[in-house]
Coordinates of N, CA and C in Angstrom, one line a residue:
M22 N -4.9 16.7 -9.0 CA -3.5 16.8 -8.8 C -2.8 16.4 -10.0
S23 N -1.9 17.3 -10.5 CA -1.1 17.0 -11.7 C 0.2 16.3 -11.3
V24 N 0.5 15.3 -12.2 CA 1.8 14.6 -11.9 C 2.5 14.5 -13.3
S25 N 3.8 14.7 -13.2 CA 4.7 14.5 -14.4 C 5.3 13.1 -14.3
I26 N 5.2 12.4 -15.5 CA 5.6 11.0 -15.6 C 6.7 11.0 -16.6
G27 N 8.0 10.9 -16.2 CA 9.1 10.9 -17.1 C 9.4 9.6 -17.8
Y28 N 10.0 9.6 -18.9 CA 10.4 8.4 -19.6 C 11.6 8.8 -20.6
W29 N 12.3 7.8 -21.1 CA 13.4 8.1 -22.0 C 13.4 7.0 -23.1
F30 N 14.0 7.3 -24.2 CA 14.3 6.4 -25.2 C 15.8 6.2 -25.3
D31 N 16.2 5.0 -25.3 CA 17.6 4.6 -25.3 C 18.1 4.6 -26.8
N32 N 19.0 5.5 -27.1 CA 19.6 5.6 -28.5 C 20.8 4.7 -28.7
E33 N 21.3 4.0 -27.6 CA 22.5 3.2 -27.8 C 22.3 2.1 -28.8
G34 N 23.3 2.0 -29.7 CA 23.2 1.0 -30.7 C 22.4 1.5 -31.9
V35 N 21.9 2.7 -31.9 CA 21.2 3.2 -33.1 C 22.2 4.2 -33.7
P36 N 22.5 4.0 -35.0 CA 23.5 4.9 -35.6 C 23.0 6.4 -35.6
S37 N 23.9 7.3 -35.4 CA 23.5 8.7 -35.3 C 22.8 9.2 -36.5
S38 N 23.0 8.5 -37.6 CA 22.2 8.9 -38.9 C 20.7 8.6 -38.7
N39 N 20.4 7.8 -37.7 CA 19.0 7.5 -37.5 C 18.4 8.2 -36.3
W40 N 19.1 9.1 -35.7 CA 18.7 9.8 -34.5 C 17.5 10.7 -34.8
D41 N 17.3 11.0 -36.1 CA 16.2 11.9 -36.4 C 14.9 11.1 -36.6
T42 N 14.8 9.9 -36.0 CA 13.7 9.1 -36.0 C 12.7 9.5 -34.9
F43 N 11.4 9.4 -35.2 CA 10.4 9.7 -34.1 C 10.1 8.4 -33.4
F44 N 10.1 8.5 -32.1 CA 9.7 7.3 -31.2 C 8.3 7.7 -30.6
T45 N 7.5 6.7 -30.5 CA 6.1 6.9 -30.0 C 6.0 6.2 -28.6
A46 N 5.4 7.0 -27.6 CA 5.1 6.5 -26.3 C 3.6 6.8 -26.0
K47 N 3.0 5.9 -25.3 CA 1.6 6.0 -25.0 C 1.4 5.9 -23.5
L48 N 0.6 6.8 -22.9 CA 0.3 6.8 -21.5 C -1.1 6.2 -21.3
F49 N -1.2 5.1 -20.4 CA -2.4 4.5 -20.1 C -2.7 4.7 -18.6
I50 N -3.9 5.0 -18.2 CA -4.3 5.1 -16.8 C -5.4 4.1 -16.6
N51 N -5.3 3.2 -15.7 CA -6.2 2.1 -15.5 C -6.7 1.4 -16.7
G52 N -5.7 1.2 -17.6 CA -6.0 0.4 -18.8 C -6.5 1.2 -20.0
S53 N -6.8 2.5 -19.8 CA -7.3 3.4 -20.9 C -6.2 4.3 -21.4
L54 N -6.1 4.4 -22.7 CA -5.2 5.3 -23.4 C -5.6 6.8 -23.1
V55 N -4.7 7.6 -22.5 CA -5.1 9.0 -22.2 C -4.2 10.0 -23.0
D56 N -3.0 9.5 -23.5 CA -2.2 10.4 -24.3 C -1.2 9.7 -25.1
T57 N -0.8 10.2 -26.2 CA 0.3 9.6 -27.1 C 1.2 10.8 -27.5
K58 N 2.5 10.5 -27.4 CA 3.5 11.4 -27.8 C 4.5 10.8 -28.8
Q59 N 4.9 11.6 -29.8 CA 5.9 11.2 -30.7 C 7.1 12.2 -30.3
V60 N 8.3 11.6 -30.0 CA 9.4 12.3 -29.6 C 10.5 12.1 -30.6
L61 N 11.2 13.2 -31.1 CA 12.3 13.1 -32.0 C 13.5 12.7 -31.1
A62 N 14.2 11.6 -31.5 CA 15.4 11.2 -30.8 C 16.4 12.3 -30.9
G63 N 17.1 12.6 -29.9 CA 18.1 13.7 -29.9 C 19.5 13.1 -30.1
G64 N 20.5 13.9 -30.2 CA 21.8 13.5 -30.3 C 22.4 13.1 -29.0
G65 N 22.7 11.9 -28.7 CA 23.2 11.4 -27.5 C 22.7 10.0 -27.2
P66 N 23.1 9.5 -26.0 CA 22.7 8.1 -25.7 C 21.2 7.9 -25.3
Q67 N 20.6 9.0 -24.8 CA 19.2 8.9 -24.4 C 18.5 10.2 -24.7
T68 N 17.2 10.0 -25.0 CA 16.3 11.2 -25.2 C 15.2 11.1 -24.1
Y69 N 15.0 12.2 -23.4 CA 14.1 12.3 -22.3 C 12.9 13.1 -22.6
S70 N 11.7 12.7 -22.1 CA 10.5 13.4 -22.2 C 9.6 13.1 -21.1
F71 N 8.4 13.6 -21.0 CA 7.4 13.3 -20.0 C 6.0 13.6 -20.4
F72 N 5.1 12.9 -19.7 CA 3.7 13.2 -19.8 C 3.3 13.9 -18.5
T73 N 2.3 14.8 -18.7 CA 1.7 15.4 -17.5 C 0.2 15.0 -17.5
Y74 N -0.2 14.5 -16.3 CA -1.6 14.0 -16.2 C -2.2 14.6 -14.9
T75 N -3.4 15.0 -15.0 CA -4.2 15.4 -13.8 C -5.1 14.4 -13.4
F76 N -4.9 13.8 -12.2 CA -5.8 12.8 -11.7 C -7.1 13.5 -11.2
P77 N -8.2 12.9 -11.6 CA -9.5 13.6 -11.3 C -9.9 13.6 -9.8
E78 N -9.4 12.6 -9.1 CA -9.8 12.5 -7.6 C -8.8 11.6 -6.9
P79 N -8.8 11.7 -5.6 CA -7.9 10.8 -4.8 C -8.3 9.3 -5.1
G80 N -7.2 8.5 -5.1 CA -7.4 7.1 -5.3 C -6.2 6.4 -5.7
T81 N -6.2 5.2 -6.1 CA -5.1 4.4 -6.5 C -5.3 4.1 -8.0
Y82 N -4.2 4.4 -8.8 CA -4.3 4.3 -10.3 C -3.2 3.4 -10.8
A83 N -3.5 2.6 -11.8 CA -2.5 1.8 -12.5 C -2.0 2.7 -13.7
V84 N -0.7 3.0 -13.7 CA -0.1 3.9 -14.7 C 0.8 3.0 -15.6
E85 N 0.7 3.2 -16.9 CA 1.7 2.5 -17.8 C 2.1 3.4 -18.9
V86 N 3.4 3.3 -19.2 CA 4.0 4.0 -20.3 C 4.4 2.9 -21.3
R87 N 3.8 2.9 -22.5 CA 4.1 1.9 -23.5 C 4.8 2.5 -24.7
G88 N 5.8 1.8 -25.1 CA 6.6 2.1 -26.3 C 7.1 0.8 -26.8
K89 N 8.5 0.8 -27.0 CA 9.1 -0.5 -27.4 C 9.0 -1.4 -26.2
N90 N 9.0 -0.9 -25.0 CA 8.9 -1.7 -23.8 C 7.7 -1.0 -23.0
T91 N 7.2 -1.7 -22.0 CA 6.2 -1.2 -21.1 C 6.7 -1.1 -19.7
K92 N 6.4 0.0 -19.1 CA 6.8 0.2 -17.7 C 5.5 0.5 -16.9
S93 N 5.2 -0.2 -15.8 CA 4.0 0.0 -15.1 C 4.3 0.4 -13.6
L94 N 3.4 1.2 -13.0 CA 3.5 1.5 -11.6 C 2.2 1.8 -11.1
T95 N 2.1 1.8 -9.8 CA 0.8 2.2 -9.1 C 1.0 3.5 -8.5
V96 N 0.1 4.4 -8.7 CA 0.2 5.8 -8.1 C -1.0 5.9 -7.1
A97 N -0.7 6.4 -5.9 CA -1.7 6.7 -4.9 C -1.8 8.2 -4.8
I98 N -3.0 8.7 -5.1 CA -3.3 10.1 -4.9 C -4.1 10.3 -3.6
K99 N -3.6 11.1 -2.7 CA -4.3 11.3 -1.5 C -4.9 12.7 -1.5
N100 N -5.8 12.9 -0.5 CA -6.4 14.3 -0.4 C -5.3 15.3 -0.1
P101 N -5.4 16.5 -0.7 CA -4.4 17.5 -0.4 C -4.5 17.9 1.1
P102 N -3.4 18.3 1.7 CA -3.5 18.7 3.1 C -4.4 19.9 3.3
V103 N -5.2 19.9 4.4 CA -6.1 21.0 4.7 C -5.3 22.0 5.4
E104 N -5.3 23.3 4.9 CA -4.6 24.3 5.6 C -5.5 24.8 6.8
Q105 N -4.8 24.8 7.9 CA -5.6 25.2 9.1 C -5.4 26.7 9.3
K106 N -6.5 27.4 9.6 CA -6.4 28.8 9.8 C -6.6 29.1 11.3
R107 N -5.9 30.0 11.8 CA -6.0 30.4 13.2 C -6.9 31.6 13.4
A108 N -7.7 31.6 14.4 CA -8.6 32.7 14.7 C -7.7 33.9 15.1
A109 N -8.1 35.1 14.7 CA -7.4 36.3 15.1 C -7.5 36.5 16.6
Q110 N -6.4 36.8 17.2 CA -6.4 37.0 18.7 C -6.5 38.5 19.0

């Protein structure tokens, strides 16, 4: 199952002349680095981006996005619903 994990960089207090700076964010799943992104700060108070990750199987995963700050959450992946088929009448 693929999940999009959004994050943003706060440009407040950064002069607009420095908004062409690249910010780095890293995605960790269960403590292992799985992806790194460099995002160019846009014009405005915040720059948004996201990681897309496909979890290999159902279970509970520790997810962290690390940059200037670290945000953590627990993600529970359940079995996809089974589509029931009806017999032809």
